[in-house]
Coordinates of C-alpha atoms in Angstrom, one line a residue:
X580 CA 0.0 0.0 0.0
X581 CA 1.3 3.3 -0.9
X582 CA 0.0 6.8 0.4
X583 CA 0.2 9.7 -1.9
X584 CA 0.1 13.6 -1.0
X585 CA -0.4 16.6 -3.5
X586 CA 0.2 20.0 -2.5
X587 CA -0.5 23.0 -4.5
X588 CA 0.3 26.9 -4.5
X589 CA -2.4 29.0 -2.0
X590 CA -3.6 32.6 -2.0
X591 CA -4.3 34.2 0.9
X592 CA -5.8 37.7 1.9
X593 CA -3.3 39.9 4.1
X594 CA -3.8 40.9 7.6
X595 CA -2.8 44.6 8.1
X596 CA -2.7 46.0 12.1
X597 CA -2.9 49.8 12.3
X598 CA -0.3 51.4 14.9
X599 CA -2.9 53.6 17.6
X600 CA -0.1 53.9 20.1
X601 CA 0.0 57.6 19.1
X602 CA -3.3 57.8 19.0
X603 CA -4.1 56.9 23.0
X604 CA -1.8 56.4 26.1
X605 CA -3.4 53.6 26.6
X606 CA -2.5 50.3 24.4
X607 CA -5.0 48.1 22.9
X608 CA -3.9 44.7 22.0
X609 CA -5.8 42.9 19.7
X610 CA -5.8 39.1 18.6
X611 CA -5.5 38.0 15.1
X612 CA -4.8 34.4 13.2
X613 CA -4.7 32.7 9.7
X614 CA -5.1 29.5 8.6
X615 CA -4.5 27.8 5.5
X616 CA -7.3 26.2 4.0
X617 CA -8.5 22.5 5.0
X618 CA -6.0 20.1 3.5
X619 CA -7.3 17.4 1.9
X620 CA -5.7 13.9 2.0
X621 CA -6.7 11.1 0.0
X622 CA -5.3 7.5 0.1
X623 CA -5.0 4.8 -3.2
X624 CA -3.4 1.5 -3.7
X625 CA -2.9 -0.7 -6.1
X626 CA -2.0 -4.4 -6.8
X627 CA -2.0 -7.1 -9.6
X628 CA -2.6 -10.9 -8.9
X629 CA -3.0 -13.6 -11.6
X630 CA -4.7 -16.7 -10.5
X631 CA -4.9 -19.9 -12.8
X632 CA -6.4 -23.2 -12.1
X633 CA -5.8 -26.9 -14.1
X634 CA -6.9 -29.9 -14.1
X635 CA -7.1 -33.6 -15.8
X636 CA -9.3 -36.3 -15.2
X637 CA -9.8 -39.6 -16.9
X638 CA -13.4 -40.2 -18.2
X639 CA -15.7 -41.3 -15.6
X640 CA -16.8 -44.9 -15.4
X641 CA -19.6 -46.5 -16.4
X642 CA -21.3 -47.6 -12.8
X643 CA -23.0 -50.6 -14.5
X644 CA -19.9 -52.1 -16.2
X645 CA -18.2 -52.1 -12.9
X646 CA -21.2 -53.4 -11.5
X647 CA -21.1 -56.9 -14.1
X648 CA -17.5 -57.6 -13.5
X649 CA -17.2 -57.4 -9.6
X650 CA -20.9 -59.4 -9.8
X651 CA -21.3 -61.9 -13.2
X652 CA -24.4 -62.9 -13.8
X653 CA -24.9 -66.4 -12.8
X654 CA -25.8 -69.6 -14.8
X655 CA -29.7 -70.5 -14.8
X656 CA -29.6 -72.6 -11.7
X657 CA -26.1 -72.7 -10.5
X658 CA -26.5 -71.7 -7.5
X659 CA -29.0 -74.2 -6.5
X660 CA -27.1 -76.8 -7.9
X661 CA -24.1 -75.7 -5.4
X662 CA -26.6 -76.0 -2.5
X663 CA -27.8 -79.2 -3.1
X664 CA -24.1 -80.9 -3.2
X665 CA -22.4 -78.9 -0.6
X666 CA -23.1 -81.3 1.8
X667 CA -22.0 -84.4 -0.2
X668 CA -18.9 -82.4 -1.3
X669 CA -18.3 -81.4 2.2
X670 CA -18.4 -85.2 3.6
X671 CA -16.3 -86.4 0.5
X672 CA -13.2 -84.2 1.1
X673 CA -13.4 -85.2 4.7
X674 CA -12.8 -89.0 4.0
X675 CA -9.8 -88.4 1.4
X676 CA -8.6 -86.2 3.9
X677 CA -8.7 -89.2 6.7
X678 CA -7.2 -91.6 3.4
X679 CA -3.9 -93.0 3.5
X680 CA -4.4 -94.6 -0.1
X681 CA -2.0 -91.8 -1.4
X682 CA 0.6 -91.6 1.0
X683 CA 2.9 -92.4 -1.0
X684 CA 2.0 -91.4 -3.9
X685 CA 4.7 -88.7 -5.9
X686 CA 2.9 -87.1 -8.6
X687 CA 4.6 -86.1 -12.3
X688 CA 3.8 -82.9 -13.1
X689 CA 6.7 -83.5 -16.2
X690 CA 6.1 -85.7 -19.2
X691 CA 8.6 -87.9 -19.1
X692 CA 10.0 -90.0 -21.9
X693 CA 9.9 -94.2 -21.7
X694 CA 12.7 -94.7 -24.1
X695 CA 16.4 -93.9 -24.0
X696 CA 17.6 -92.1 -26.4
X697 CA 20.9 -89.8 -27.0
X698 CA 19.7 -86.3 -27.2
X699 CA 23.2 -84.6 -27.7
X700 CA 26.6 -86.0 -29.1
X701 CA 29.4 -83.0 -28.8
X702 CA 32.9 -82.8 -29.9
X703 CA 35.4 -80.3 -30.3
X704 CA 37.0 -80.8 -34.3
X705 CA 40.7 -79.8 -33.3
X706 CA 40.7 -81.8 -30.2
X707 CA 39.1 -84.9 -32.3
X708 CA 41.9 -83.7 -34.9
X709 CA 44.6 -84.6 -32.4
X710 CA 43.5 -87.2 -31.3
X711 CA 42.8 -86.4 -27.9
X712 CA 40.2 -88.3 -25.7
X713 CA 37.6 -86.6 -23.4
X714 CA 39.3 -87.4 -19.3
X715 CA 36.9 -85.7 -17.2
X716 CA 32.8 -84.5 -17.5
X717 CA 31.2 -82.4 -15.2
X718 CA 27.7 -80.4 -14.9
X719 CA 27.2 -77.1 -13.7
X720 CA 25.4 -76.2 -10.9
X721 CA 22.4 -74.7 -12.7
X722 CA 22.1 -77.8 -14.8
X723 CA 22.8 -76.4 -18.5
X724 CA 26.4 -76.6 -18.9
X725 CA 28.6 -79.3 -19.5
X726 CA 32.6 -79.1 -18.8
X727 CA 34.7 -81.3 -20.4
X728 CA 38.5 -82.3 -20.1
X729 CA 40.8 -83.2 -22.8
X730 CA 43.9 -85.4 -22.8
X731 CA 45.2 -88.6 -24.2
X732 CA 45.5 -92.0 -22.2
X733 CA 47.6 -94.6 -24.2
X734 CA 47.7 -98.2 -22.5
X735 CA 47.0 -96.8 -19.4
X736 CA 49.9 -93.8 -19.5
X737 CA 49.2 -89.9 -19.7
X738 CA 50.6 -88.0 -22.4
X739 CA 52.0 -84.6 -22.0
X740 CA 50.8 -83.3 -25.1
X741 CA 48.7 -79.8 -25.4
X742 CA 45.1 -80.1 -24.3
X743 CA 41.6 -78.2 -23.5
X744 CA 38.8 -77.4 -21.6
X745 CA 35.5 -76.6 -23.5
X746 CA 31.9 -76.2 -22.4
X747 CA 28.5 -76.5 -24.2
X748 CA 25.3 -75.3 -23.3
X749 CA 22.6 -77.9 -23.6
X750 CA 20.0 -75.4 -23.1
X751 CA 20.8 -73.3 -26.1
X752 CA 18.1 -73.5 -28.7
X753 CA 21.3 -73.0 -31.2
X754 CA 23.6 -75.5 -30.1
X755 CA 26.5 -76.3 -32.5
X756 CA 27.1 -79.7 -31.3
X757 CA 30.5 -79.6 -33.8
X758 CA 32.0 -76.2 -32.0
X759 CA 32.1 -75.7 -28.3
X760 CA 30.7 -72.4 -26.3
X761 CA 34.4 -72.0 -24.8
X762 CA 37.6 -73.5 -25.9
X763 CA 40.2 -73.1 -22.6
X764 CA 43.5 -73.8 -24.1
X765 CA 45.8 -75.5 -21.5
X766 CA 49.4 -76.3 -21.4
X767 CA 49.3 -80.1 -21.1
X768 CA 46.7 -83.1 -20.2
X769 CA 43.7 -82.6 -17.7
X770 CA 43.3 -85.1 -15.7
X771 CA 40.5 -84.3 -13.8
X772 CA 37.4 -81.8 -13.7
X773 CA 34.6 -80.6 -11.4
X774 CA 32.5 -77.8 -11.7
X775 CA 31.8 -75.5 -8.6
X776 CA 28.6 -76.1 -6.4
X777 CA 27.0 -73.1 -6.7
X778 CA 29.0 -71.1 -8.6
X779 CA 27.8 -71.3 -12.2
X780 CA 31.3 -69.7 -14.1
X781 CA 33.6 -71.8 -12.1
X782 CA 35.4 -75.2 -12.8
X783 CA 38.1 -76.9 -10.8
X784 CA 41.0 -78.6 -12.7
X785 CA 43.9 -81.0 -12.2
X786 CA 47.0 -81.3 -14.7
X787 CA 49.3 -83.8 -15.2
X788 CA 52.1 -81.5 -14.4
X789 CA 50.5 -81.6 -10.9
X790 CA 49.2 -78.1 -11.1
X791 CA 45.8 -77.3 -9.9
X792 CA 43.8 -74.4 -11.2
X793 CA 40.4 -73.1 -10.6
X794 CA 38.8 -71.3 -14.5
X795 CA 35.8 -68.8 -14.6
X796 CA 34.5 -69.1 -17.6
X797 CA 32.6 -66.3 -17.7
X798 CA 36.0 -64.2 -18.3
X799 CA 36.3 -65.5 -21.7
X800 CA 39.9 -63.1 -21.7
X801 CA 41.6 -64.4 -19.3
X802 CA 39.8 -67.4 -17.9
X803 CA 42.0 -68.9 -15.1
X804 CA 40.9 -67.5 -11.8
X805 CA 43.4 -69.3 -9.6
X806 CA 46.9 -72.0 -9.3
X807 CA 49.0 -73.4 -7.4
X808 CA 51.7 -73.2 -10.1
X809 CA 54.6 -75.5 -9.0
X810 CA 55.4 -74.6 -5.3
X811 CA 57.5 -76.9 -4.0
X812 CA 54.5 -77.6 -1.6
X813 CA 52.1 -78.4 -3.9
X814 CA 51.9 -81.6 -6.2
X815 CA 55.0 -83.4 -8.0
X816 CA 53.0 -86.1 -9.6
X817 CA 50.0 -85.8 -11.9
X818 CA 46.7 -84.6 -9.7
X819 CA 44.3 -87.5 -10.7
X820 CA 41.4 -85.8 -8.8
X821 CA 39.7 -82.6 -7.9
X822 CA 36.4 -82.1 -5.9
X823 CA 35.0 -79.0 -3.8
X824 CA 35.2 -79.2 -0.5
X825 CA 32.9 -77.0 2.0
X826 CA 34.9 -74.9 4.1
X827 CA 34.0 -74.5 8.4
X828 CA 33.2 -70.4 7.1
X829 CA 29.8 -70.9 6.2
X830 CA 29.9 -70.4 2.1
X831 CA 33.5 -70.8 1.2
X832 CA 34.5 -73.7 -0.4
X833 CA 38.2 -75.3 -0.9
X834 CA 39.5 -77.0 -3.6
X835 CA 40.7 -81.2 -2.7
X836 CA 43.4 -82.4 -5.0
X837 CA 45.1 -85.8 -4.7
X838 CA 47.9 -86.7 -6.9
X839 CA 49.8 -90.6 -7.8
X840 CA 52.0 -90.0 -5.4
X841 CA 49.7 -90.1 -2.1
X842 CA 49.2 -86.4 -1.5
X843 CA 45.7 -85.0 -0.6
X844 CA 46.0 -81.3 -0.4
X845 CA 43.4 -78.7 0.5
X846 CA 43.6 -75.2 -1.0
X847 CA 41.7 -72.1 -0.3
X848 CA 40.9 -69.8 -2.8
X849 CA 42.6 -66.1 -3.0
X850 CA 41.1 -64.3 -6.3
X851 CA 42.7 -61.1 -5.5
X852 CA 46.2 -62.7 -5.9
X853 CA 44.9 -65.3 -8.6
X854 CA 46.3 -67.9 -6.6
X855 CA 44.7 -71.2 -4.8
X856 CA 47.4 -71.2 -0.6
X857 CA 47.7 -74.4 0.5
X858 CA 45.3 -74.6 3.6
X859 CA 46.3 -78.4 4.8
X860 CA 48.4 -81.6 3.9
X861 CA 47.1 -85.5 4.1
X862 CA 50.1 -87.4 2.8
X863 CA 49.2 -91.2 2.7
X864 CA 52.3 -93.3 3.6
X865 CA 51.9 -97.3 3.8
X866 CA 53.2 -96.9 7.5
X867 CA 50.4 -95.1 8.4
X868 CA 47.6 -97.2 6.6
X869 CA 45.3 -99.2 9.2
X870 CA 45.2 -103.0 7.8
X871 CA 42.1 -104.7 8.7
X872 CA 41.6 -108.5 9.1
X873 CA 40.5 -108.9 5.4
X874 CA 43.7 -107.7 4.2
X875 CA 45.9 -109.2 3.1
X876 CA 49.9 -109.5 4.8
X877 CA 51.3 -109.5 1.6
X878 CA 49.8 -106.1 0.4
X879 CA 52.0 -104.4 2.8
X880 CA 54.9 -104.9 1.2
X881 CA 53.8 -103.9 -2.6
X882 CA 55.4 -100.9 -4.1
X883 CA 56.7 -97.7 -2.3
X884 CA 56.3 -96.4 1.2
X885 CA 53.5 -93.7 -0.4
X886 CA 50.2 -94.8 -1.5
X887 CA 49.5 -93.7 -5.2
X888 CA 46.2 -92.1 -4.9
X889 CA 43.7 -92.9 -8.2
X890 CA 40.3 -91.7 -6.9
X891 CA 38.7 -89.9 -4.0
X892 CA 35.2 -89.0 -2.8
X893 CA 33.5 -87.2 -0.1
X894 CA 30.9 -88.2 1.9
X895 CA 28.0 -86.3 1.8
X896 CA 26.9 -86.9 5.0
X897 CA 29.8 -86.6 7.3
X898 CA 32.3 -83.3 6.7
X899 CA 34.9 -85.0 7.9
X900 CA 35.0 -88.1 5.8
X901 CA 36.4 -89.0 2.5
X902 CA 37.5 -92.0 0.7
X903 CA 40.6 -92.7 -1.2
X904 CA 41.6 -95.8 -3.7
X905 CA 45.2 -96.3 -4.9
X906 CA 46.8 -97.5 -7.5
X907 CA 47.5 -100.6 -5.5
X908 CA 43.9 -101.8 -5.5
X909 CA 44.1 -100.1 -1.5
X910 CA 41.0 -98.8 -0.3
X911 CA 41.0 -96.3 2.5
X912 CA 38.7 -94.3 4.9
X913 CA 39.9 -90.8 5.7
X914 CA 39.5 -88.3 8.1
X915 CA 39.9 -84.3 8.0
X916 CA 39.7 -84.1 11.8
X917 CA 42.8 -87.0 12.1
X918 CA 45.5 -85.3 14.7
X919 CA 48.0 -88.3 13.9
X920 CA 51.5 -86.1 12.6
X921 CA 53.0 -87.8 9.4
X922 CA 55.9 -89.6 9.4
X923 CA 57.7 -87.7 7.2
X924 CA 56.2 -84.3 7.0
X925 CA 58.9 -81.9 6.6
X926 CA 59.8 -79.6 9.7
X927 CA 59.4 -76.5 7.9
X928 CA 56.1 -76.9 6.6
X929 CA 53.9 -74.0 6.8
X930 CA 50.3 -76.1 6.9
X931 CA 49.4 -79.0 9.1
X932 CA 50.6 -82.2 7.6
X933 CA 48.4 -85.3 9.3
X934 CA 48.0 -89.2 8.6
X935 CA 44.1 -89.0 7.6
X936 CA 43.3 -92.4 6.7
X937 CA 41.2 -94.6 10.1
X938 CA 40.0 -97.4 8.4
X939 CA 40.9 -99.8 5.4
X940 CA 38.8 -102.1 3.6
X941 CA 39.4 -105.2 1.7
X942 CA 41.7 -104.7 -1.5
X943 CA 40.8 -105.0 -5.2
X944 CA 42.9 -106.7 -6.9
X945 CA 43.6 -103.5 -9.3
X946 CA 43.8 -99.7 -9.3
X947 CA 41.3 -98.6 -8.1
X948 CA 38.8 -95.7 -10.8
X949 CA 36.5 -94.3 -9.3
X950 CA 34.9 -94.4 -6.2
X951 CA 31.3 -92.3 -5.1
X952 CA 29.0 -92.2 -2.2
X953 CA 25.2 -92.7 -2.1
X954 CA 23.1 -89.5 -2.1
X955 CA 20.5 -91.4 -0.2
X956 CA 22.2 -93.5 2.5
X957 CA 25.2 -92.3 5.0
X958 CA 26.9 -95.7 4.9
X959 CA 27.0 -96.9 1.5
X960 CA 29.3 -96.5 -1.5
X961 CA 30.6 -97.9 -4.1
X962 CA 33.7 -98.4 -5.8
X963 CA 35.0 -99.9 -9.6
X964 CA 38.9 -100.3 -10.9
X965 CA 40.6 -102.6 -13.3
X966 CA 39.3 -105.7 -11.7
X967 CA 35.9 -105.1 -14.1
X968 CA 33.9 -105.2 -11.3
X969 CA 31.4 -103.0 -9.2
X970 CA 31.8 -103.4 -5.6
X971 CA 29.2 -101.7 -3.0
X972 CA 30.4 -101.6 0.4
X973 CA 29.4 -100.4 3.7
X974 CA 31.3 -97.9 6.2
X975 CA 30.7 -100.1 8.8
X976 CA 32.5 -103.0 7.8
X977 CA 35.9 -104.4 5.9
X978 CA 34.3 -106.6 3.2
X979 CA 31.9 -105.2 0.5
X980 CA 28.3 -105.9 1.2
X981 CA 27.9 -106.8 -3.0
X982 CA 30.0 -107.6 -6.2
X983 CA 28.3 -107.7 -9.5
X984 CA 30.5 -107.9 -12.5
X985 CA 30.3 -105.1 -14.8
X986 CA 32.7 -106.0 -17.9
X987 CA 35.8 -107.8 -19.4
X988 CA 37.3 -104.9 -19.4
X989 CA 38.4 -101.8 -17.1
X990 CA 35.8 -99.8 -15.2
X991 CA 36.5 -96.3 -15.3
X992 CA 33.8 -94.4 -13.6
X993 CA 31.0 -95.3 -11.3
X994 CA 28.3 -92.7 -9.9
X995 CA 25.0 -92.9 -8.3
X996 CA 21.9 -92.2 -10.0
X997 CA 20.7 -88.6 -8.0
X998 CA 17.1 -89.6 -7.9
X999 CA 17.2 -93.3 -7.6
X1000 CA 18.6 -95.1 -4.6
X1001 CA 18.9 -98.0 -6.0
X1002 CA 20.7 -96.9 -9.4
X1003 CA 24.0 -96.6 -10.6
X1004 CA 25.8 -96.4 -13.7
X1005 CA 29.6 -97.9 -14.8
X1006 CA 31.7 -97.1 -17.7
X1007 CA 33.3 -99.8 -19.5
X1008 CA 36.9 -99.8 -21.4
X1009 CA 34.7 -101.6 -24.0
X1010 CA 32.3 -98.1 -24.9
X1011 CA 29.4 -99.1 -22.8
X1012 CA 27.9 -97.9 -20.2
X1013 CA 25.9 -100.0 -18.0
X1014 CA 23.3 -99.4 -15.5
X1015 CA 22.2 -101.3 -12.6
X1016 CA 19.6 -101.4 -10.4
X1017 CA 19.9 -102.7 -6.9
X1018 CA 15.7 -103.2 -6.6
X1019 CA 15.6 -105.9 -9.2
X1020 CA 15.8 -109.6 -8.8
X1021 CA 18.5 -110.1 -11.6
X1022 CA 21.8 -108.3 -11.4
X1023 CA 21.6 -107.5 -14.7
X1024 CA 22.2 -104.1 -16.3
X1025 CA 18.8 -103.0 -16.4
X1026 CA 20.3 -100.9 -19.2
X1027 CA 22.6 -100.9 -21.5
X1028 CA 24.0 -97.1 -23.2
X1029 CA 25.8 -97.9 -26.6
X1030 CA 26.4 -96.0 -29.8
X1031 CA 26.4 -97.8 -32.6
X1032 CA 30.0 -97.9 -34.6
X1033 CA 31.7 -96.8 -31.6
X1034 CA 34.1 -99.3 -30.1
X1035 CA 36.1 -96.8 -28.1
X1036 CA 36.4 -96.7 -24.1
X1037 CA 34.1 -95.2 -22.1
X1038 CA 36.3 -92.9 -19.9
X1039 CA 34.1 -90.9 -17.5
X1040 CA 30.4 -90.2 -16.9
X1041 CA 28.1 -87.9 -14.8
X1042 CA 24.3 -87.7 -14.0
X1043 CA 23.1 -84.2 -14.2
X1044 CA 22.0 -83.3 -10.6
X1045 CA 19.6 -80.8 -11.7
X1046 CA 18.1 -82.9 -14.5
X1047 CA 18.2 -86.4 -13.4
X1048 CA 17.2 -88.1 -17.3
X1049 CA 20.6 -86.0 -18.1
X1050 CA 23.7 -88.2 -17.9
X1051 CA 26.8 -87.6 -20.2
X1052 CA 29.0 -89.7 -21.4
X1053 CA 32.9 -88.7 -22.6
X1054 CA 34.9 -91.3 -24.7
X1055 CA 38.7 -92.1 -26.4
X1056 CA 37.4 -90.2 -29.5
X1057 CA 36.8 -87.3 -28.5
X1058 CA 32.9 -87.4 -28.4
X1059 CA 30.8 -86.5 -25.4
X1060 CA 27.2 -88.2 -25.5
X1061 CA 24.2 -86.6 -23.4
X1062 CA 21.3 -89.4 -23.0
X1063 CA 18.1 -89.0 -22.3
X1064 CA 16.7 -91.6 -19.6
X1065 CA 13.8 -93.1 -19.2
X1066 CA 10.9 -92.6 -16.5
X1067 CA 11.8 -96.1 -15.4
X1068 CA 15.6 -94.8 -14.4
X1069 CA 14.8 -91.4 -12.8
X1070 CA 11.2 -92.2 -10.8
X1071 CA 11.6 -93.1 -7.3
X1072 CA 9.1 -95.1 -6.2
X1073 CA 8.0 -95.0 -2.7
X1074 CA 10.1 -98.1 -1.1
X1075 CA 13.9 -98.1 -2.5
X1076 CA 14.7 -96.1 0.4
X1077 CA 13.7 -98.9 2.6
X1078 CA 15.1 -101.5 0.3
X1079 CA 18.0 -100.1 0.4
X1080 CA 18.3 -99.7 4.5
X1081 CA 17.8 -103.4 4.4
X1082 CA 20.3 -104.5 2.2
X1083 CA 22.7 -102.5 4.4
X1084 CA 20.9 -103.9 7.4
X1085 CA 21.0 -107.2 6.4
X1086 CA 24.8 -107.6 5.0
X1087 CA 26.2 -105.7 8.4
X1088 CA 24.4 -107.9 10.2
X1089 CA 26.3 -110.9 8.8

């Protein structure tokens, strides 16, 4: 608000006093005053104000629409027909609720196929080129990838020649079953593989220099994450295993290697240095090997004072436990938590170096391949070498609880079936691959996998955890087959569980 004031120019009459003080002695005073005129004061303001108002809206709905779709007219006697049963239905679904006719029943939400069939045969061309034979398979943990290790095995000797790693993807709806997702180019043979547990990118690997290295493979630069290079702690002899081994800090997982020349060695994982540190020592030293009653005197005195591991396995049960089988047909249970010193661990070793092995069972009469525990029972496992036979034993006790001959030939791999108890599968020097099952009167294979025109050995095999009707196959030439199984060898039914407690039960109690 403002005030404003205007003044302006005023003329006034004059006021004129006449002297009389020589007129009379005697002085009259008079009183006289002026004044302007009135002044006039006047007051204004002013002020500007803009004011504007908007809106959108969307058009208003139709009351009745919403009024059909929250209330849909009903059927011509519908709900009548719902008063009349809901009694019976009522009384019905209380008796198959008091049922036990389905107990154990597992439904199939999956179509599942009744033949077998061989969905995928891969190869990598340069490695088929050179002649090198597939070593090692192993599945990812998600299920869609497949590792495989390249070498060459003549008459039972390693060759030091340059070999591979490559992975497909199974689930790729381009699959080029001739060239491989990832060729890892390595400096000699691998002789053993394993993928990590729950790291998708990651594979474990053993060399026959007796280096172990751990690859990501989703660096497609530089793929090797980890190695132990060649410390003069680490391996000397060619690493003839690999597996992941959960570490006491909950989610970190080490990396088990055992080598020909009867070293187990755990190593820890540093990324940021790109290099695996040897975390512990298990040297196995025929000194140090409990002999049961089954074994025999005589085995004490084969070969050298070390025990030339060929296989391992850990128990999925008990952290603690593993199993080992030598060259020497020597089958040995192991523990992480032994406290016994070794013999001849050297006295400036910067790990603990312990005699792990507690318990020995009877020996094969050859090397010993492959050895893997049962998913579904903490006692059981089972065990294949050069002898051609498939032996299941028990923890509990020296002698194997069953023998069932497998082939004329060598068996290089035996594993578990992941969703049957009572299933496992062998592969044969002779290109098959056999599969038993422990439920069925016969010991039969109750299947036989085997390619047509393809003679050569049948080195390794795995069951896809994820996928049980996955389970690949790698051979001598180079080829890795992924077969498709049948309802028959994936579906549990209700009692193999059982069946399988009492052939456990009823061996042990012999």
């Amino acid at each position: 608000m403002a005030s404003v004031s205007m003044f302006t120019d005023e003329s006034v009459d004059s006021v004129s006093l006449q002297s009389v003080w020589r007129k009379s002695e005697q002085a009259v005073q008079e009183s006289r005053g002026c004044q302007t005129t009135v002044l006039h004061c006047t007051e204004a303001e002013v002020q500007t104000v803009f004011t504007s108002d908007g809106f959108s809206q969307t058009e208003p709905q139709d009351d009745s629409t919403q009024q059909l779709l929250l209330h849909p007219p009903e059927a011509p006697g519908l709900q009548d027909f719902l008063q009349r049963v809901e009694d019976m239905v009522i009384r019905e679904l209380v008796k198959n609720a008091r049922s036990h006719a389905f107990d154990r029943f597992q439904p199939s939400w999956e179509e599942h196929s009744q033949q077998i069939s061989c969905v995928h045969c891969l190869r990598h061309r340069s490695a088929q080129e050179n002649g090198l034979h597939v070593t090692s398979v192993s599945w990812s943990c998600t299920g869609s990838v497949i590792a495989c290790a390249y070498g060459r095995i003549d008459d039972g000797d390693w060759s030091t020649e340059r070999a591979c790693v490559c992975t497909w993807n199974v689930d790729l709806r381009g699959l080029r079953s001739e060239q491989a997702d990832l060729v890892i180019n390595v400096p000699t043979t691998v002789t053993a593989l394993c993928c990590h547990p729950t790291q998708p990118a990651w594979i474990a690997g053993g060399l026959y220099s007796g280096e172990v290295l751990v690859w990501d493979t989703s660096r497609t630069q530089d793929p090797v994450l980890a190695t132990t290079g060649l410390s003069a702690e680490g391996h000397r002899e060619p690493v003839y295993q690999v597996a992941w081994l959960c570490l006491q800090k909950k989610g970190e997982f080490g990396v088990l290697s055992a080598d020909s020349g009867g070293r187990v060695l755990l190593w820890t994982l540093d990324s940021d240095r790109g290099s695996l540190v040897l975390h512990a020592a298990y040297p196995l030293l025929q000194q140090q090997v409990p002999h049961s009653s089954s074994s025999s005197s005589s085995f004490k005195a084969r070969g050298s004072s070390t025990v030339g591991v060929t296989s391992l396995a850990l128990s999925p049960w008990d952290p603690d436990t593993f199993l080992v089988g030598s060259e020497g047909g020597l089958l040995l249970r192991c523990s992480f938590a032994s406290q016994t010193p070794a013999v001849t661990a050297p006295q400036d070793s910067s790990v603990p170096v312990r005699g792990p092995a507690v318990f020995s069972f009877k020996p094969q009469s050859g090397p010993v391949h492959s050895i893997h525990c049962s998913p579904f029972h903490r006692n059981l496992f089972v065990s294949a070498g050069t002898d051609g036979m498939a032996h299941l034993h028990s923890l509990l006790q020296a002698h194997p609880l069953l023998s069932l001959r497998v082939s004329e030939s060598y068996v290089f791999q035996v594993q578990w079936s992941p969703s049957r108890p009572l299933v496992f599968a062998a592969a044969t020097g002779q290109g098959e691959v056999h599969l038993f099952d422990l439920g069925r009167r016969s010991l039969r294979p109750a299947a036989t996998l085997e390619q047509s025109g393809s003679a050569q050995a049948a080195t390794c095999l795995s069951f896809n955890r994820r996928r049980p009707e996955l389970l690949a196959v790698g051979k001598t030439d180079g080829t890795v087959s992924v077969w498709q199984l049948s309802a028959e060898l994936t579906e549990q039914s209700g009692r193999e569980s059982s069946v399988l407690e009492q052939i456990n039960q009823q061996q042990v109690a012999e």
